[in-house]
Short mmCIF file of C-alpha atoms in Angstrom, two decimals:
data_model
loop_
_atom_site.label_atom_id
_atom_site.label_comp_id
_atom_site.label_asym_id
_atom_site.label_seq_id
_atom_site.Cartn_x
_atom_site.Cartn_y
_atom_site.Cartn_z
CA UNK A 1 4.89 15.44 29.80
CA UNK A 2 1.96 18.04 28.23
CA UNK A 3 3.73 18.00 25.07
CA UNK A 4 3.38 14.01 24.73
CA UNK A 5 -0.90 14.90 24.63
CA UNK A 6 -1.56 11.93 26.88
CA UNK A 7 -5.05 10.70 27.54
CA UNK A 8 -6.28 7.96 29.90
CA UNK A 9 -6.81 5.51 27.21
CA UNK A 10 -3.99 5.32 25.53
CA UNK A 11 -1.61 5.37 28.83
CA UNK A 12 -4.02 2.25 29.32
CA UNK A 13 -2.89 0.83 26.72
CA UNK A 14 0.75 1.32 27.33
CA UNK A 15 0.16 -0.32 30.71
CA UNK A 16 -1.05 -3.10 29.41
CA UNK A 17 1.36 -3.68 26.99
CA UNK A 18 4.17 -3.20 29.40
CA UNK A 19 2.39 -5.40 32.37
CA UNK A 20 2.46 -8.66 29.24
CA UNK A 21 6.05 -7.75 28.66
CA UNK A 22 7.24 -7.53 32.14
CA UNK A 23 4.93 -10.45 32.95
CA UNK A 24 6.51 -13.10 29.89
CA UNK A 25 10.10 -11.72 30.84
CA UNK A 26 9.50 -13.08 34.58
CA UNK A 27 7.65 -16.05 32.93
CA UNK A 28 10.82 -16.67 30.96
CA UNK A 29 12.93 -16.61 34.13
CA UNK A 30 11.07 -18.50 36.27
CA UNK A 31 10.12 -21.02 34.03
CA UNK A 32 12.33 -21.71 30.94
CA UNK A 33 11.27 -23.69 27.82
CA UNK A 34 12.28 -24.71 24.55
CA UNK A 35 11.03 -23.60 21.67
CA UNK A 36 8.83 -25.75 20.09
CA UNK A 37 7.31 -26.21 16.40
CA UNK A 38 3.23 -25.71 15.32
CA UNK A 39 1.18 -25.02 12.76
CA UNK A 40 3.01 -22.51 11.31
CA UNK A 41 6.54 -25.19 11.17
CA UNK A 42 8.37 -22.43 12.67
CA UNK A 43 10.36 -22.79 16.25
CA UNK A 44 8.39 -19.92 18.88
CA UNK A 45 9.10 -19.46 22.13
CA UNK A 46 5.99 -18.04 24.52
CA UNK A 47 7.86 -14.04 23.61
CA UNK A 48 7.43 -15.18 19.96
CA UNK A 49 3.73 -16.11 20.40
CA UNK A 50 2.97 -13.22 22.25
CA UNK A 51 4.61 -11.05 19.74
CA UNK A 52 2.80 -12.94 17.17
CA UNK A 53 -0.55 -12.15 19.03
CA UNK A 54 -0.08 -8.68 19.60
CA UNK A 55 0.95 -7.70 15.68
CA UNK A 56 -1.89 -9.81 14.52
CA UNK A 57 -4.20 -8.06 16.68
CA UNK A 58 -3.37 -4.63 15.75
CA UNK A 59 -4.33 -5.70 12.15
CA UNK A 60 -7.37 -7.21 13.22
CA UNK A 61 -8.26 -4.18 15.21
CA UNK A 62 -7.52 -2.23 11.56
CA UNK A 63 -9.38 -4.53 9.45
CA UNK A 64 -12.46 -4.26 11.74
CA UNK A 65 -12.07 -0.46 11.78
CA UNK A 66 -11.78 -0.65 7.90
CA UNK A 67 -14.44 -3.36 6.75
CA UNK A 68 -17.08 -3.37 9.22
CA UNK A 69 -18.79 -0.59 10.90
CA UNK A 70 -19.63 -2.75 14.07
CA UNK A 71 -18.53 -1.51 17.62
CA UNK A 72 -14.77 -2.24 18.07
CA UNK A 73 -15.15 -4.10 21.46
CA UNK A 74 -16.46 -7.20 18.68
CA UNK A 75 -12.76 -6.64 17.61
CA UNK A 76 -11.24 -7.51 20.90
CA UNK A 77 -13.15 -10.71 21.34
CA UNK A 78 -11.71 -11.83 18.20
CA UNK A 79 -8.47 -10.57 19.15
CA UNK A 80 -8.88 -12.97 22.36
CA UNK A 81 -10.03 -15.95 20.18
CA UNK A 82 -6.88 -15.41 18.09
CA UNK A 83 -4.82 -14.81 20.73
CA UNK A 84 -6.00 -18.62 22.26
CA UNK A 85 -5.19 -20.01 18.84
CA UNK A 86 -2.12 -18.66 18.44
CA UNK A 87 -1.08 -19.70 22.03
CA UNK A 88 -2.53 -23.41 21.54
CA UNK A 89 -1.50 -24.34 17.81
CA UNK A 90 1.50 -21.91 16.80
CA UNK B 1 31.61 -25.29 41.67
CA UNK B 2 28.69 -23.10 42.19
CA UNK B 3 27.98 -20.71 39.10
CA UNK B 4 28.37 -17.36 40.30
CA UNK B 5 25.02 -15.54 39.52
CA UNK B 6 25.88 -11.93 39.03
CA UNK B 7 23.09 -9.23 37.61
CA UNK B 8 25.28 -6.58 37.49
CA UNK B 9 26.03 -7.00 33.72
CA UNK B 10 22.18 -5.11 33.25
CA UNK B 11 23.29 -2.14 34.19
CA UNK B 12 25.91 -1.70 31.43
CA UNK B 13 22.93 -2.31 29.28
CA UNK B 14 21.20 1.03 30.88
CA UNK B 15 22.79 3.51 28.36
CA UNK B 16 21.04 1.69 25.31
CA UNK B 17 17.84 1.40 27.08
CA UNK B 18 17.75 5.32 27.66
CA UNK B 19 18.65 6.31 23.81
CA UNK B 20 16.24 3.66 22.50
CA UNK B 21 13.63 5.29 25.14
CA UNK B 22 14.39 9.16 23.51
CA UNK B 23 15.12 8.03 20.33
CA UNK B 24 12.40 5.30 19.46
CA UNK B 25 10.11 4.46 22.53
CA UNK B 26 8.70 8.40 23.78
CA UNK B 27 8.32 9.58 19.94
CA UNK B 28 6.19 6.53 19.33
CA UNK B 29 4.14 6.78 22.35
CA UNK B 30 3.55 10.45 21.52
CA UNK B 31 2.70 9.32 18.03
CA UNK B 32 -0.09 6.99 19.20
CA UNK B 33 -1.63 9.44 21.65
CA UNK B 34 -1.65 12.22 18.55
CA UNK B 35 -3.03 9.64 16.39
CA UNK B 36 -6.64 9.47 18.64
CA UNK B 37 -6.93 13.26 19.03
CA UNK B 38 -6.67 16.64 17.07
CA UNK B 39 -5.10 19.55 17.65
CA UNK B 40 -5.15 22.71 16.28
CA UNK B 41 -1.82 24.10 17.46
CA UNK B 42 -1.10 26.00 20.07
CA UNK B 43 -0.71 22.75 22.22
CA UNK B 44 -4.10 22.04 22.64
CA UNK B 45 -5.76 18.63 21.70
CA UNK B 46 -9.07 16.77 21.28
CA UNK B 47 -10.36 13.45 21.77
CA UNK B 48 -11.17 12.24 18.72
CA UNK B 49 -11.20 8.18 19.42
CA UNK B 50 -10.64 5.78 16.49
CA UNK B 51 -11.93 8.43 13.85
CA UNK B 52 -8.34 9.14 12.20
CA UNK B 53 -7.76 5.17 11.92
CA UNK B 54 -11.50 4.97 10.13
CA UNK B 55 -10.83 7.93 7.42
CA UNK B 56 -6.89 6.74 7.00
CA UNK B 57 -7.88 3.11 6.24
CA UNK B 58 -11.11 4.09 3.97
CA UNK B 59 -8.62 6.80 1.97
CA UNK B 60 -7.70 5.63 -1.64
CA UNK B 61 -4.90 8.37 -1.54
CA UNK B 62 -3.06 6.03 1.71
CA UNK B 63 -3.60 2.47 -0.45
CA UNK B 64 -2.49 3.94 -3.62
CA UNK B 65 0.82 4.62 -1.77
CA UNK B 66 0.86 1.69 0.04
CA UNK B 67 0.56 0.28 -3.41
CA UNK B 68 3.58 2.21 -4.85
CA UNK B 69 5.89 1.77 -1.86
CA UNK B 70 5.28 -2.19 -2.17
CA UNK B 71 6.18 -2.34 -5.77
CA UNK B 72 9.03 -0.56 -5.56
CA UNK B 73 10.77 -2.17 -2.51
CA UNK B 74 9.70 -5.58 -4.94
CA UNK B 75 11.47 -3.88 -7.13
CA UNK B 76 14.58 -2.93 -5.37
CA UNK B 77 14.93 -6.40 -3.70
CA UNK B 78 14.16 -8.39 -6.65
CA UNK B 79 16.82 -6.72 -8.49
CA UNK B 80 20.14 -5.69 -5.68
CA UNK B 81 19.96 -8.89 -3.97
CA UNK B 82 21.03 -11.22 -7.35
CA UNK B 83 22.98 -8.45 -8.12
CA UNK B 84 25.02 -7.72 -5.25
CA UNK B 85 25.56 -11.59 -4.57
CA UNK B 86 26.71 -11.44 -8.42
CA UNK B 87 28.67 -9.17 -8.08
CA UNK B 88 30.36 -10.52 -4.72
CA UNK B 89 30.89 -13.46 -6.91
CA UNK B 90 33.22 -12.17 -9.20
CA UNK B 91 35.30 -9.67 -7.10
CA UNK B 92 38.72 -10.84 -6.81
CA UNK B 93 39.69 -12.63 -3.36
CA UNK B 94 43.46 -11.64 -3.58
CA UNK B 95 45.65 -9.14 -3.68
CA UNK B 96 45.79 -5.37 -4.76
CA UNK B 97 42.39 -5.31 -6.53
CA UNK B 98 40.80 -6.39 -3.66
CA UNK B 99 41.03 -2.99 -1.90
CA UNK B 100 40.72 -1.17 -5.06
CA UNK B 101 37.41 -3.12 -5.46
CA UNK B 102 36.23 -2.74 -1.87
CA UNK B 103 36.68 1.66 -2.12
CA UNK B 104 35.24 1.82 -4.99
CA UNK B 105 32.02 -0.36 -3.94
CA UNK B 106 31.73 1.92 -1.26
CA UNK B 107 32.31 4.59 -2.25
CA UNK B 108 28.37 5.32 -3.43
CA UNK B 109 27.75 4.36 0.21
CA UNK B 110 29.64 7.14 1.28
CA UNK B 111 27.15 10.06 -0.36
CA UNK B 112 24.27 11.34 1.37
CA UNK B 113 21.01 10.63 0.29
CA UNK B 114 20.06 14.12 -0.65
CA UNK B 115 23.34 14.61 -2.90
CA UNK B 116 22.35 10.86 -4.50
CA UNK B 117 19.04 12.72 -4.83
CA UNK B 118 20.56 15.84 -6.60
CA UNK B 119 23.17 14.49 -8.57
CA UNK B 120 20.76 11.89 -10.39
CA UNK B 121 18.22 15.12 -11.28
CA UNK B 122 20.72 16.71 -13.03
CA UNK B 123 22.35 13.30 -14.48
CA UNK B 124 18.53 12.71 -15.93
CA UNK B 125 18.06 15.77 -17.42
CA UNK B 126 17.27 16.13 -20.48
CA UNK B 127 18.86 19.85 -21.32
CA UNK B 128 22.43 19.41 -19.26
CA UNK B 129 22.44 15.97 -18.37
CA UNK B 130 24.50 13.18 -19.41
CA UNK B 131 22.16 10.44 -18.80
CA UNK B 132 19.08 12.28 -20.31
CA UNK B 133 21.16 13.97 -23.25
CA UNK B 134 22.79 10.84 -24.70
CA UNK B 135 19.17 9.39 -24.45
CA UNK B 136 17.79 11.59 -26.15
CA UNK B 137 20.14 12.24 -28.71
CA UNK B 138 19.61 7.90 -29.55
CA UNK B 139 16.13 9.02 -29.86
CA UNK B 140 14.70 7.62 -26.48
CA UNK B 141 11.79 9.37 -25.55
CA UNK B 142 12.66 9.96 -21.95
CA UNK B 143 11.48 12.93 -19.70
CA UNK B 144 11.36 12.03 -15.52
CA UNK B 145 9.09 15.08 -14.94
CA UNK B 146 6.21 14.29 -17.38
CA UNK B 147 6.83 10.74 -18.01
CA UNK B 148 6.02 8.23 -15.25
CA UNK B 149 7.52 5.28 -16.13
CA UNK B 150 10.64 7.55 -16.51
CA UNK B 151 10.22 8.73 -13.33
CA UNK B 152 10.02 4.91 -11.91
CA UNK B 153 13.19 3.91 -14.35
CA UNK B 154 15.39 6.99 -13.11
CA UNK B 155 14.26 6.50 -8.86
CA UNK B 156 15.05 2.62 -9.24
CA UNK B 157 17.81 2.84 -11.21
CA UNK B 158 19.52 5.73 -8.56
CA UNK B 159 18.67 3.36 -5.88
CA UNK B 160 19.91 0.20 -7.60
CA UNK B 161 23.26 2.29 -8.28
CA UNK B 162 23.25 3.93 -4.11
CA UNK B 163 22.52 0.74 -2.71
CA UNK B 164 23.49 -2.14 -4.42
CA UNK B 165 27.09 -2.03 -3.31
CA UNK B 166 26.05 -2.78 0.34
CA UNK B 167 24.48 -5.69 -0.74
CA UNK B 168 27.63 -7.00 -2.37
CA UNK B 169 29.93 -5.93 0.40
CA UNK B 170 27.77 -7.96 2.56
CA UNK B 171 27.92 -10.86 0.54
CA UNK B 172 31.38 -10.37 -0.02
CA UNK B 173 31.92 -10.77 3.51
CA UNK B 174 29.78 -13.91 3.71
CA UNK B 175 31.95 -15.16 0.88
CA UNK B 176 34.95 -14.52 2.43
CA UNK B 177 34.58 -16.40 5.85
CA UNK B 178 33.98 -20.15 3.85
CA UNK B 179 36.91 -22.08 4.80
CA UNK B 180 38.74 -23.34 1.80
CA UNK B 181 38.31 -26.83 3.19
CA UNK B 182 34.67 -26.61 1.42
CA UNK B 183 35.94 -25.38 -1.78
CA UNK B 184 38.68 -28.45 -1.85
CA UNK B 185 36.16 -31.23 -0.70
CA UNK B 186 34.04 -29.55 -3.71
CA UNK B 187 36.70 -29.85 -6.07
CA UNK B 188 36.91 -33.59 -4.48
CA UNK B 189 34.14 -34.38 -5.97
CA UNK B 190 33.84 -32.60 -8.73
CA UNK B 191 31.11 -30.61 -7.95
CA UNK B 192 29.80 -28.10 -10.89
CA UNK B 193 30.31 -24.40 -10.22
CA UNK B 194 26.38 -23.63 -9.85
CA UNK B 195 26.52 -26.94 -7.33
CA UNK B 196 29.10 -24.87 -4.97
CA UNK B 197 27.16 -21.90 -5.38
CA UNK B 198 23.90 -23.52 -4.63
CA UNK B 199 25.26 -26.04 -1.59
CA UNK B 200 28.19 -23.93 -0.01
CA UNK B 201 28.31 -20.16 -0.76
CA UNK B 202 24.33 -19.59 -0.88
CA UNK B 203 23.52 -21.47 2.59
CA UNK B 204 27.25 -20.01 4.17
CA UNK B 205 25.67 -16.30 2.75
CA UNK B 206 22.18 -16.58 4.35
CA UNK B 207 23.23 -14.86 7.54
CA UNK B 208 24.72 -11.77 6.07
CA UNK B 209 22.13 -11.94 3.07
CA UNK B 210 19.20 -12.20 6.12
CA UNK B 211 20.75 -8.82 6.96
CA UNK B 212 20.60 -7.35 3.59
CA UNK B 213 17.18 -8.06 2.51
CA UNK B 214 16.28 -6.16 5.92
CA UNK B 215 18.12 -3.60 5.46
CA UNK B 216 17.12 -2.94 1.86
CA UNK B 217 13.45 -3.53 2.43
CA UNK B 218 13.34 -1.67 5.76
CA UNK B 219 14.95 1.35 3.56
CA UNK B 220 13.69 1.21 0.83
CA UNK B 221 10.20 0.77 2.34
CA UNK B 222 10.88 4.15 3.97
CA UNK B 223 12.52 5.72 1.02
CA UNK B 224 12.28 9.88 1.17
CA UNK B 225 15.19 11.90 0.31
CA UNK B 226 15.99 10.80 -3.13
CA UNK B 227 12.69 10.00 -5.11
CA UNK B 228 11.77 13.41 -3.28
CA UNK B 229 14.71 15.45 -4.52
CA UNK B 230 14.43 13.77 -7.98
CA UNK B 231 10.72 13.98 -8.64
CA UNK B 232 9.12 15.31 -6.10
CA UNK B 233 6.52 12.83 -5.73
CA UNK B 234 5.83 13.41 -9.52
CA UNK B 235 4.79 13.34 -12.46
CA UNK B 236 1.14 13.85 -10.41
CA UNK B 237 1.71 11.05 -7.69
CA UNK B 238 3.10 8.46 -9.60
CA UNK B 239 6.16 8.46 -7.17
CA UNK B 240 4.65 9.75 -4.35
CA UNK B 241 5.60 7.03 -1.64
CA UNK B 242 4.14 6.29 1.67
CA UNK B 243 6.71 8.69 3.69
CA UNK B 244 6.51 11.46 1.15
CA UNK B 245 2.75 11.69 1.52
CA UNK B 246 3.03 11.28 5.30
CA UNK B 247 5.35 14.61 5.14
CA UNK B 248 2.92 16.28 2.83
CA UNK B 249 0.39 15.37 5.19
CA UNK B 250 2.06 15.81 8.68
CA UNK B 251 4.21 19.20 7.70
CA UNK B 252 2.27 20.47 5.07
CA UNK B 253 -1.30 20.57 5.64
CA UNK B 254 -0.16 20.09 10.06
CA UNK B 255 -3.50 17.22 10.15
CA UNK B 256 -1.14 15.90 13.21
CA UNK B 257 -3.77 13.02 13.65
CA UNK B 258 -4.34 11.40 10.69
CA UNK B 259 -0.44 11.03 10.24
CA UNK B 260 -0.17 10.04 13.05
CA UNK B 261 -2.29 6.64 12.55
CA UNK B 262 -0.69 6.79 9.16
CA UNK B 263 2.73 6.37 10.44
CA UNK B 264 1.47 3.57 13.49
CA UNK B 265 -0.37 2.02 10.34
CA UNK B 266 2.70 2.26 8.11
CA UNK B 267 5.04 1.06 11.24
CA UNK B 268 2.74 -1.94 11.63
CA UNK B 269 3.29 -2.85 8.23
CA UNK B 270 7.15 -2.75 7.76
CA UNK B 271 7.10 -4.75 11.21
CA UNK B 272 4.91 -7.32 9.70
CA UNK B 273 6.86 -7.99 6.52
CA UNK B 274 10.51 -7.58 8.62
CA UNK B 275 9.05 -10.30 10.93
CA UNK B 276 7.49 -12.60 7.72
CA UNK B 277 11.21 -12.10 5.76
CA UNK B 278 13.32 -12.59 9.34
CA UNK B 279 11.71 -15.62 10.30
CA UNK B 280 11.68 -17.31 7.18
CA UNK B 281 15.11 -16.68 6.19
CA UNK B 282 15.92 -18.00 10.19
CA UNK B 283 14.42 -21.00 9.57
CA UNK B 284 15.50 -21.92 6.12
CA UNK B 285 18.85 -21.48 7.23
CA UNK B 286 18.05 -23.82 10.31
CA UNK B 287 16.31 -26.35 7.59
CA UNK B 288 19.75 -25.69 5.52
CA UNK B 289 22.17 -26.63 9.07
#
């Protein structure tokens, strides 16, 4: 594994992602839904929102990193702010 | 009766999971732990944080490419996709010329991206070639390796010629599966040719043509081999695309961590744009069922 140069924060980051995958996929057993239609008049399903979430962070994260010179945490609030809107409106 | 609940089924899925894992999944997960540290060789690395992200994204060298690689998949979409569903259009449905036309529209499928690459260099020369030659002898100023607009003629009209034939074998086989009972209820009532184009074969197509667009903007958007062998990334960088900078940048200066968030930067982006085109080609064909 010395070869894949980990370092605590990125496995961190892997963990998390894979604890929000494994937790939607038991989500999606336990409690089945339909897709439904929002703001965006597309059909999503929660996977779909969370998908949506997590690709639309990653380009807020950029963007912050990019435009601002501000501490990045800022960028994770936002990320959480989107990540309500997305889950409440898309 | 009871449904039978049975899980076993997951395990025949096992095999994929562990190729995706070696194949996709580890590589990537390397990539993002290179892309927040340097290294000097030798195996040993350095924290660096968020610093390669920072000088990537403030780089004019990265957006120019970015620039270049989204023009030319434009490009390359704007122009196979009406021209492979032409195409589809007006191969024959019966008999011996079917296969005849089916080899022959594959058979530029069939040649490997760094022959494609080759045999176009030499077909654009100007000295040797035929393409290049004839050109020149009608008095067209045209020179790939000093000339960029050349350069962006010759790489788009190699790819047009390597990958346009999937797009038309694709739609070919979209074509094909339309019962005739659509054709006849057509004919029925008289419907104009462009009217069965635009209300049977274009909404019976969108599936396979979902596919194409994918596939073309997926490869084209990570086009190497051939504008590579062909140009080199030249005249200056005026075809210098996203993954032929990455190499330049990953193999041949070895700054491991700023191609490294180049290429998670660069993945983002084609995963964006597959996701925009996928879902709304899905759901115009829903709107269209």
């Amino acid at each position: 594994m010395e070869w894949m140069a980990w370092t605590w924060p990125t496995a961190i980051f892997f963990m998390v992602i894979a604890s929000l995958l494994i937790t939607f996929t038991v989500l999606a057993i336990r409690f089945p839904e339909t897709p439904r239609i929002g703001v965006l008049r597309i059909e999503t399903t929660r996977g779909d929102r969370l998908f949506i979430t997590l690709l639309g962070s990653a380009f807020i994260n950029l963007a912050w990193l990019g435009l601002t010179d501000m501490v990045q945490w800022w960028a994770l609030g936002v990320c959480a702010v989107y990540a309500f809107l997305v889950f409440r409106y898309v | 009766m009871e449904k039978t609940v049975n899980q076993k089924a997951w395990f025949l899925v096992l095999p994929v999971l562990v190729l995706v894992a070696f194949s996709a999944v580890i590589p990537l997960m390397t990539v993002v732990n290179y892309s927040v540290q340097d290294t000097f060789g030798n195996n040993q690395f350095f924290w660096a944080g968020l610093e390669w992200f920072k000088e990537m994204l403030r780089d004019d060298r990265m957006w120019d490419a970015l620039g270049r690689q989204l023009l030319f998949s434009a490009i390359i979409l704007l122009i196979q996709i009406p021209l492979g569903v032409f195409i589809a259009l007006n191969m024959p449905k019966k008999g011996f010329w079917v296969s005849f036309c089916l080899v022959v529209m594959s058979l530029p499928l069939l040649i490997p991206w760094n022959v494609v690459g080759t045999i176009w260099q030499i077909f654009g020369r100007v000295d040797i070639g035929l393409l290049g030659y004839t050109l020149a002898a009608l008095g067209i100023d045209y020179n790939y390796t000093s000339d960029p607009f050349a350069a962006w003629v010759t790489i788009i009209v190699m790819d047009v010629w390597h990958w346009t034939s999937l797009v038309a074998l694709l739609a070919y086989a979209g074509l094909k599966s339309i019962p005739d009972a659509y054709y006849q209820a057509a004919k029925i009532d008289q419907a104009s040719r462009w009217n069965v184009f635009r209300y049977i074969e274009l909404p019976k197509m969108m599936g396979v043509l979902m596919i194409a667009v994918l596939l073309r903007f997926m490869d084209s958007f990570m086009i190497y081999t051939e504008p590579f062998v062909v140009t080199g990334g030249g005249p200056g960088s005026t075809t210098t695309m996203l993954s032929i900078d990455l190499v330049k940048m990953a193999l041949g200066q070895f700054d491991l961590g700023p191609a490294a968030a180049f290429s998670i930067m660069y993945f983002l982006v084609i995963l964006l744009i597959s996701w925009v085109f996928y879902t709304v080609m899905t759901n115009l064909d829903k709107r269209e069922g």
